[in-house]
CSV table of C-alpha atoms and ligand atoms in Angstrom, one decimal:
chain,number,residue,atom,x,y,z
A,1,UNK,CA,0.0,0.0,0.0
A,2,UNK,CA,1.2,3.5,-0.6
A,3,UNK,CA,1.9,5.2,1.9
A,4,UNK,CA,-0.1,8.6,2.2
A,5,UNK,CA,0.3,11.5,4.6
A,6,UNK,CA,-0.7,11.0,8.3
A,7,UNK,CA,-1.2,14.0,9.5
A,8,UNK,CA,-2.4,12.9,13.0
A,9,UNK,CA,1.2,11.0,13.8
A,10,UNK,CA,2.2,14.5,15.2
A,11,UNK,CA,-1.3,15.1,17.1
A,12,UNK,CA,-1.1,12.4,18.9
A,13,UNK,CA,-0.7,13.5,22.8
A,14,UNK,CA,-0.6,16.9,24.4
A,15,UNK,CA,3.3,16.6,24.1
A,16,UNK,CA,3.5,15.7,20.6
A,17,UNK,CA,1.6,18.3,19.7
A,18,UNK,CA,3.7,21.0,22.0
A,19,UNK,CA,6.8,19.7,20.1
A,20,UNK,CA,5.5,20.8,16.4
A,21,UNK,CA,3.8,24.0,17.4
A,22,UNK,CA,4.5,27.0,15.1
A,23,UNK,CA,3.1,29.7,17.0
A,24,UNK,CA,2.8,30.6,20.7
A,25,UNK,CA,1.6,33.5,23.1
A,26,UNK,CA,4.6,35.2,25.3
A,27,UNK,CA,3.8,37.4,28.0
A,28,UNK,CA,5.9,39.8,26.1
A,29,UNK,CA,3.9,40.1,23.3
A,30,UNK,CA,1.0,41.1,25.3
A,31,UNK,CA,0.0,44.6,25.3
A,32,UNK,CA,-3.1,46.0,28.0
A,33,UNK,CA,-4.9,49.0,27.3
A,34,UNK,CA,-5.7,50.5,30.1
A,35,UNK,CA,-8.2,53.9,30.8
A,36,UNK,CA,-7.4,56.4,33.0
A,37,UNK,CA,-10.1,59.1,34.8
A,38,UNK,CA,-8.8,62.1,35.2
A,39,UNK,CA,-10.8,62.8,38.7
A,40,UNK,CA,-10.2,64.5,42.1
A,41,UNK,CA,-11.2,61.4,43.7
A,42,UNK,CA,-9.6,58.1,44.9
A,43,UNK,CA,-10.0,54.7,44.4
A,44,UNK,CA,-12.5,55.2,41.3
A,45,UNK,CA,-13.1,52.2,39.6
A,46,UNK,CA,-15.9,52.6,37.0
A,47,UNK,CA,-17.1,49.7,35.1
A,48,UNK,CA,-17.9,49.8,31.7
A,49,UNK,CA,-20.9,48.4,31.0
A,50,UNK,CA,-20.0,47.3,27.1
A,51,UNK,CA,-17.0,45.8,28.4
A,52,UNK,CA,-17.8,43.6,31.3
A,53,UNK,CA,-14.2,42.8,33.8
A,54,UNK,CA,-12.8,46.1,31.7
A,55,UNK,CA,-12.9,49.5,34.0
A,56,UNK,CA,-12.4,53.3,33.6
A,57,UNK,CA,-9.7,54.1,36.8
A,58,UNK,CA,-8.5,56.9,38.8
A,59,UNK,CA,-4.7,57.0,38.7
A,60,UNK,CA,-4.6,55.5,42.1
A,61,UNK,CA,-6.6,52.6,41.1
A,62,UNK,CA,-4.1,52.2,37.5
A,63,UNK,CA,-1.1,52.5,39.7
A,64,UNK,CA,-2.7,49.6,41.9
A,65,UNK,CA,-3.6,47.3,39.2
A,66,UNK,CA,-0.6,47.9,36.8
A,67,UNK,CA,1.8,46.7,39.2
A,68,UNK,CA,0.2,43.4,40.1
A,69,UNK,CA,-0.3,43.2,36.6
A,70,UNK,CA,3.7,44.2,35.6
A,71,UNK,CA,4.1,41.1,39.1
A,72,UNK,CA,2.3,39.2,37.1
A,73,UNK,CA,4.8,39.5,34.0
A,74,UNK,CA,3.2,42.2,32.1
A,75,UNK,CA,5.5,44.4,30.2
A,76,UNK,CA,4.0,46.6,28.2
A,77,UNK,CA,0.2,49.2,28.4
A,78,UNK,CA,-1.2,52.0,26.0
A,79,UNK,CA,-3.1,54.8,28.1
A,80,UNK,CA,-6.5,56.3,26.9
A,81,UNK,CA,-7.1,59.3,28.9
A,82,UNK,CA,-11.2,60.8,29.5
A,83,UNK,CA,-10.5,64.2,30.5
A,84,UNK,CA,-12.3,66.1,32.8
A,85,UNK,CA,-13.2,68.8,30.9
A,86,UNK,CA,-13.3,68.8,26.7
A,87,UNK,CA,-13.1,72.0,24.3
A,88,UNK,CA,-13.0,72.1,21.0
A,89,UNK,CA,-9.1,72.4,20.7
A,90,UNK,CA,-9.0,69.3,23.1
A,91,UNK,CA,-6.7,71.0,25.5
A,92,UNK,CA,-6.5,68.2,28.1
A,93,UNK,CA,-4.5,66.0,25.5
A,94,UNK,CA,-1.4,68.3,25.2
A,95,UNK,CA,-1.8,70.1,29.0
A,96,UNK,CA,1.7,69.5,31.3
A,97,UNK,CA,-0.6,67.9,34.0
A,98,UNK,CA,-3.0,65.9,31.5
A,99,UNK,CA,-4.3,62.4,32.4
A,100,UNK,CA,-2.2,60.5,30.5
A,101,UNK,CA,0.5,62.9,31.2
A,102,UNK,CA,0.5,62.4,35.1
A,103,UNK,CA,-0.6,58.8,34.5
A,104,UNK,CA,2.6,58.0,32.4
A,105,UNK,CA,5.4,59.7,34.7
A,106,UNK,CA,3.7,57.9,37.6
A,107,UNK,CA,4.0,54.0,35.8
A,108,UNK,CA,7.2,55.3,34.8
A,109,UNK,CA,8.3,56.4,38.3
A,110,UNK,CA,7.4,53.1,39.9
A,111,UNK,CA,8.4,50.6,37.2
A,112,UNK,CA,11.2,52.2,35.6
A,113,UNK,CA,12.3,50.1,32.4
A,114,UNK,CA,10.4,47.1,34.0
A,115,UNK,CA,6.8,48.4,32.1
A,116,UNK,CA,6.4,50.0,28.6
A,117,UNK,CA,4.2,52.8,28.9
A,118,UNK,CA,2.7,53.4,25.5
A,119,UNK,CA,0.7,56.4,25.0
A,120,UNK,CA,-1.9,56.7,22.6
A,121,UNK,CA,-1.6,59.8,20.8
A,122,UNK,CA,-5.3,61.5,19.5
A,123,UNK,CA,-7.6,64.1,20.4
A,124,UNK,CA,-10.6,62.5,20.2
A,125,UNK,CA,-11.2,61.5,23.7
A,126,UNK,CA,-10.5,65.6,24.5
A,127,UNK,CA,-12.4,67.4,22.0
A,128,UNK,CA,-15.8,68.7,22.9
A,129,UNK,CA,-17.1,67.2,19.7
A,130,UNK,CA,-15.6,64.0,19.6
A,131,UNK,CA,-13.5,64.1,16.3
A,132,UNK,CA,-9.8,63.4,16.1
A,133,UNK,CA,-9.3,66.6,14.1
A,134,UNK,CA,-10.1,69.9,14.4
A,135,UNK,CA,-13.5,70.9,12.9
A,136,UNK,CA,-13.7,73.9,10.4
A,137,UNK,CA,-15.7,76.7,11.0
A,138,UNK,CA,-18.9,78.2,8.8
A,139,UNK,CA,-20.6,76.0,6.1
A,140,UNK,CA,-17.2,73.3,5.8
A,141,UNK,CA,-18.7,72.9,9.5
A,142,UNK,CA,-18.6,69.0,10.4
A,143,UNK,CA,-15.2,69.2,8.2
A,144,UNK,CA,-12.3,67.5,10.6
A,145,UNK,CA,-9.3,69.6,9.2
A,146,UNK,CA,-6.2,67.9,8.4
A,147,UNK,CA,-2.7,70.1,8.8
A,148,UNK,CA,-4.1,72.1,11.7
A,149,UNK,CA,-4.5,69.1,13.5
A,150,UNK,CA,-0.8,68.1,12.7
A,151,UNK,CA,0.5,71.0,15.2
A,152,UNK,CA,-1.9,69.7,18.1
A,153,UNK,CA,-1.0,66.3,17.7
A,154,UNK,CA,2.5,66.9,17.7
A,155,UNK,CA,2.4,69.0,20.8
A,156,UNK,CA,0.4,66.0,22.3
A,157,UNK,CA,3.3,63.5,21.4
A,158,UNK,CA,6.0,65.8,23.1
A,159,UNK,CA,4.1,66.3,26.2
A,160,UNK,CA,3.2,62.7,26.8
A,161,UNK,CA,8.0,62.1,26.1
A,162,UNK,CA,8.4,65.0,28.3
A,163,UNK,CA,5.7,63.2,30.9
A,164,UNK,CA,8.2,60.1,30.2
A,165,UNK,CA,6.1,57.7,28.0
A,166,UNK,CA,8.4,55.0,26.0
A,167,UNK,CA,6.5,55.0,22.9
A,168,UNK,CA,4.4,57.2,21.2
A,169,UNK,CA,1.1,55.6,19.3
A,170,UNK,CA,-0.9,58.1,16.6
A,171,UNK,CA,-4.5,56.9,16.2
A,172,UNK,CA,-5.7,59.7,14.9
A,173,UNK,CA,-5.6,58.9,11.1
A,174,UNK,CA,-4.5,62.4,10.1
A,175,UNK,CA,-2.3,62.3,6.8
A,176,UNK,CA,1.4,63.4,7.7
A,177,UNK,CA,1.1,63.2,11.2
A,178,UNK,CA,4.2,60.8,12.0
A,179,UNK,CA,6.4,63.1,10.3
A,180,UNK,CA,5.1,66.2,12.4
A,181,UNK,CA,5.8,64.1,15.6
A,182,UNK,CA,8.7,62.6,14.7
A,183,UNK,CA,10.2,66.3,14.0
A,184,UNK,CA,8.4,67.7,17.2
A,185,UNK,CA,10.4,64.8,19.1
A,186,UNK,CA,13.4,65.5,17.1
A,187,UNK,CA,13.4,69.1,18.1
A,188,UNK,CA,13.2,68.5,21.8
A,189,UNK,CA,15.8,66.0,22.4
A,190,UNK,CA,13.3,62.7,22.5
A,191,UNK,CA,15.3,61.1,19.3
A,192,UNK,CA,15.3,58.1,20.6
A,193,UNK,CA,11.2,57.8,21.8
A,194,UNK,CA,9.9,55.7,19.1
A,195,UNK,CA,7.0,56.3,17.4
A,196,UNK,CA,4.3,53.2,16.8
A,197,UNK,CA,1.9,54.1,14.4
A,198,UNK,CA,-1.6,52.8,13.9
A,199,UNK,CA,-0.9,53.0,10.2
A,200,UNK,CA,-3.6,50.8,9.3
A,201,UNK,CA,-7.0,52.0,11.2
A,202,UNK,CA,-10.0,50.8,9.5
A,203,UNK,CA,-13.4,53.1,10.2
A,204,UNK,CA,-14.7,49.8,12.5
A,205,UNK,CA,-18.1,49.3,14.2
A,206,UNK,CA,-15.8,47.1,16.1
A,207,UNK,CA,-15.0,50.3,18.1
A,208,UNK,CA,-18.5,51.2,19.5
A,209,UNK,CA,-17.4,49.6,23.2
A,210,UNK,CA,-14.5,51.9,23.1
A,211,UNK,CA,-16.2,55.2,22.6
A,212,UNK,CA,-18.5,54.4,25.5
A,213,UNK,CA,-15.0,53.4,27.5
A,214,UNK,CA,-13.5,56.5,26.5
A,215,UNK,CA,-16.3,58.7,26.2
A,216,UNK,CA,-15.4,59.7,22.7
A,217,UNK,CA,-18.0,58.9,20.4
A,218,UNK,CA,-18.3,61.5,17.8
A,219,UNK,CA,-21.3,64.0,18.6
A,220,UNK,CA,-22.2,64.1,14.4
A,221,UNK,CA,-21.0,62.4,11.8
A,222,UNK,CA,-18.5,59.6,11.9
A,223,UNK,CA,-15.1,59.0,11.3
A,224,UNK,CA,-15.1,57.7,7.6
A,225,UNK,CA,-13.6,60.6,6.2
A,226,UNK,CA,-10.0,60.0,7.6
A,227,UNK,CA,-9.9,56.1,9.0
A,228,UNK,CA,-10.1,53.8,6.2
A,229,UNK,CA,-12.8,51.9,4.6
A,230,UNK,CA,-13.0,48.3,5.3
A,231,UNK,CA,-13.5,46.7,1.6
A,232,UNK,CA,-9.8,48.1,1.3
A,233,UNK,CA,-6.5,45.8,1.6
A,234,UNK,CA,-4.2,47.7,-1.2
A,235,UNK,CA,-4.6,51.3,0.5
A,236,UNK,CA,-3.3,49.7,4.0
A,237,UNK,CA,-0.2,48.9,2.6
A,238,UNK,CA,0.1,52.6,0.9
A,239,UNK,CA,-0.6,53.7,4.7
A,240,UNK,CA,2.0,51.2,6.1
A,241,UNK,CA,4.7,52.8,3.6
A,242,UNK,CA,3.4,56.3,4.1
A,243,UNK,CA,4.2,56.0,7.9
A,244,UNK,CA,8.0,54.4,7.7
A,245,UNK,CA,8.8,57.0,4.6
A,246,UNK,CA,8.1,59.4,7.2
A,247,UNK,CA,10.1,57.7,10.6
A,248,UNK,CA,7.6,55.2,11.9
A,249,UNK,CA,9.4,52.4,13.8
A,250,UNK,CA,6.4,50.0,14.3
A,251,UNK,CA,3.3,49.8,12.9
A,252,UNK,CA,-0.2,49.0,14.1
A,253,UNK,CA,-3.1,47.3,12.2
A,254,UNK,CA,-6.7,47.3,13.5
A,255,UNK,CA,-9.0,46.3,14.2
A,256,UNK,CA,-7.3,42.7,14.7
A,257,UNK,CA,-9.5,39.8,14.0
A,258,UNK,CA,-11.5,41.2,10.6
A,259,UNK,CA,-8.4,42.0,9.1
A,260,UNK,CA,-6.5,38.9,9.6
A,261,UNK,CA,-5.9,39.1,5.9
A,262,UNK,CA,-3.8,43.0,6.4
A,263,UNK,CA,-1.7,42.0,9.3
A,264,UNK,CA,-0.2,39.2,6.9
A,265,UNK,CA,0.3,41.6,3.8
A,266,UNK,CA,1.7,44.3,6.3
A,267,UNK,CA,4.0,41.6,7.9
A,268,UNK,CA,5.0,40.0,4.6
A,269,UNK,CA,5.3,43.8,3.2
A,270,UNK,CA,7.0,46.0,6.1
A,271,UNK,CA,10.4,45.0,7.9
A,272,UNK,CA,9.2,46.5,11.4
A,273,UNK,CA,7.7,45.1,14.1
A,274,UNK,CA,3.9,44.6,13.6
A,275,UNK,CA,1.1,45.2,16.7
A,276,UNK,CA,-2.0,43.9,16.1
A,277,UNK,CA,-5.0,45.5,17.7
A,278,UNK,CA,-7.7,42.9,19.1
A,279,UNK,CA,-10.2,46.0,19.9
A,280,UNK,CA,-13.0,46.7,22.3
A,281,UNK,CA,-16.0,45.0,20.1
A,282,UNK,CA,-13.3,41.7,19.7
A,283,UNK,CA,-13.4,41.8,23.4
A,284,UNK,CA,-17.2,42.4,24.2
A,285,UNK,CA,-18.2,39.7,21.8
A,286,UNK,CA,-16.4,36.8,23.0
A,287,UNK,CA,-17.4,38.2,26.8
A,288,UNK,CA,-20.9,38.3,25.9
A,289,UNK,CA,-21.0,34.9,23.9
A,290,UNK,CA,-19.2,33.6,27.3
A,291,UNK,CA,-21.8,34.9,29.4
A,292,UNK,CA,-24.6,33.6,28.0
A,293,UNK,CA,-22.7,30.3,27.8
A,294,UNK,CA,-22.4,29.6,24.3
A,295,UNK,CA,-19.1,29.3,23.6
A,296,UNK,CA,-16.2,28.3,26.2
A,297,UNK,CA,-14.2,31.5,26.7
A,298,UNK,CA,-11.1,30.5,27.6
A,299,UNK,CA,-10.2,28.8,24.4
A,300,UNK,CA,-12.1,31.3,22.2
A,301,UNK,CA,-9.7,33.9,23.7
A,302,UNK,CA,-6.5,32.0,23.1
A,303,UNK,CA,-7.6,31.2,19.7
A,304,UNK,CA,-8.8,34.5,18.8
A,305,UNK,CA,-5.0,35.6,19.9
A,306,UNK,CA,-3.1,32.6,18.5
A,307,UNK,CA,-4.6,33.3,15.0
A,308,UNK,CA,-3.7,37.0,15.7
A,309,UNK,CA,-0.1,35.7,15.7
A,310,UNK,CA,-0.1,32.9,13.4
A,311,UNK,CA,-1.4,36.1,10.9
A,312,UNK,CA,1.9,37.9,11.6
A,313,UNK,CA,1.6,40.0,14.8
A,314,UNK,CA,4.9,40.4,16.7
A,315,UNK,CA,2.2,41.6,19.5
A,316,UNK,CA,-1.0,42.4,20.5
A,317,UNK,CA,-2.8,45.6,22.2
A,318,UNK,CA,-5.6,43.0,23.9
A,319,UNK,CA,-8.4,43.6,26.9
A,320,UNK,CA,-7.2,40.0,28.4
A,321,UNK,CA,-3.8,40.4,28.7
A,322,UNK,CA,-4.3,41.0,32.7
A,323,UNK,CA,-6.3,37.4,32.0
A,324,UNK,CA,-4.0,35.7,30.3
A,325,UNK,CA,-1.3,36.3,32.5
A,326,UNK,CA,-3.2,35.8,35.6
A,327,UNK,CA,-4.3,32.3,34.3
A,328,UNK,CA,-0.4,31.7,33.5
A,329,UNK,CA,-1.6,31.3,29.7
A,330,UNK,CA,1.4,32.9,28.0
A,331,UNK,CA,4.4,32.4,28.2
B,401,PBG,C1,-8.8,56.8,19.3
B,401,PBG,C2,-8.9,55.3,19.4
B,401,PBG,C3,-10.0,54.4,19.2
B,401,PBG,C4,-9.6,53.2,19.6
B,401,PBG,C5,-8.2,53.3,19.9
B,401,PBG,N1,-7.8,54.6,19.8
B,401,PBG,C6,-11.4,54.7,18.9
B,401,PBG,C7,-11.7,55.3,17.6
B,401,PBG,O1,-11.0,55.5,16.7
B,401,PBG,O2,-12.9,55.7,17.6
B,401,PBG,C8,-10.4,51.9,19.6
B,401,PBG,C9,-9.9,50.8,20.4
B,401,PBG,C10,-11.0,49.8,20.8
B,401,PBG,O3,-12.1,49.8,20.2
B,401,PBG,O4,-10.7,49.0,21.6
B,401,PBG,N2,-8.9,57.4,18.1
């Protein structure tokens, strides 16, 4: 008899298996999102209802919980900041003593090299109106304007360096804005803060737990006129070059799951390190499912992440990171 492929010799016991794996999840590939209320109060821990386990904190509570998670073996977060107050120029994202600001020289303070502190670089969660941009006055009203947003942003970045964050992360989708941080950086002696850019942000439903975490939902219109439109695969990799011809060191694609497809080409296409970004809808879905006890959670979240890798991701910006480590499930 010929012989023909056995595939199942090498799936035969939990060992076997281990032996021939391709892929794995390491502790430091895990990246936790974490949001932080800018409030007079203490030990604020405001759950989010779209995003049960996930919580918006004071900077007491985020200073409690990042270090056990950093004793757990966690070694890497990106702050979202919700202001207390918003204006129109979204003040609260470039101010001295901003959220993410205090938040960052405070995880910095305690954890030293020991705990990337990524900040997430956009205005949306500070402006009154909830765009990314800056709106243009009179009839182009509802317009989010592109180079004035640049200066802002920029001025964001170097606060959140001078505040002591490792790694700067534009979400904002505004054309040209790497290269206005990178030379705001530059300029100010933080050559060496790298700059991760969320080069390929699709315009996701996906996001809608987010905005309610973050309070940023746009107050009219929505954000399809600068993230990019999902039917698209060729334009993310015209992004991904965009953003290392103008001095991105890593790049970001997201959402994560939906675009399994991108993170490949991107990886395949771009010789930086890639982030994949398994967002807040990712999250909510599998919780939900979970809840109702459809589907067995703790395997739908490994496999959600594992095919997150096996699609190229060096790491992954996740809501069960904390999870994952806590349960000893990477690495
Ligand atoms: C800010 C930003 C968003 C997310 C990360 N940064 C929301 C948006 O673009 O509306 C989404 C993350 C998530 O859904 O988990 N621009």
């Amino acid at each position: 008899m010929t012989a023909f492929f056995r595939g199942r010799r090498l799936r035969s016991g939990s060992a076997m298996r281990e032996l021939v794996r391709e892929n794995s999840l390491r502790a430091s590939d895990l990246i936790m999102p974490y949001f932080v209320l800018e409030s007079a109060g203490r030990g604020i821990r405001k759950p989010i209802d779209s995003m049960p386990g996930q919580f918006q904190l004071s900077l007491d509570e985020l200073d409690e919980q990042a270090a056990k998670a950093a004793g757990m073996g966690l070694k890497a977060c990106i702050l979202f900041g919700i202001p207390a107050r918003k204006d129109p120029l979204a003040s609260g994202a470039y101010a001295k003593d901003g959220i993410v600001q205090q938040a960052a020289a405070r995880l910095k303070k305690r954890h030293g090299d020991k705990l990337i502190v990524i900040a997430d670089t956009c205005l949306c969660e500070y402006t009154s109106h909830g765009h990314c941009g800056t709106l243009a006055p009179g009839d182009r009203q509802g317009l989010v304007l592109n180079d004035p947003t640049l200066a802002l942003l920029a001025r964001t970045a170097l606060s959140q360096a001078e505040a002591g964050a490792d790694i700067i992360a534009p979400s904002d989708m505004m054309d040209g804005r790497v290269a206005a941080i990178r030379q705001a950086l530059d300029a100010n002696g933080f050559d060496q803060v790298p700059v991760m850019s969320y080069a390929v942000k699709y315009a996701s439903a996906f996001y809608g737990p987010f905005r309610e975490a973050a309070e940023s939902a746009p107050q009219s219109g929505d954000r399809r006129s600068y993230q990019m439109d999902p039917p698209n695969a060729r334009e993310a990799l015209r992004e991904a070059r965009a953003d290392l011809d103008e001095g991105a060191d890593m790049l970001i694609v997201k959402p994560a799951g939906p675009y399994l497809d991108i993170v490949r080409q991107v990886r395949d296409r771009c010789p930086v390190p890639i982030a994949a970004y398994q967002v807040s809808g990712e999250y909510s879905m599998i919780k939900a499912a979970a809840q109702n006890g459809w589907i067995n959670e703790r395997e739908v979240i490994l496999e959600s992440l594992i095919g997150i890798k096996r699609a190229g991701a060096d790491m992954i910006i996740n809501y069960f990171s904390e999870y994952l480590l806590e349960n000893k499930l990477a690495g």
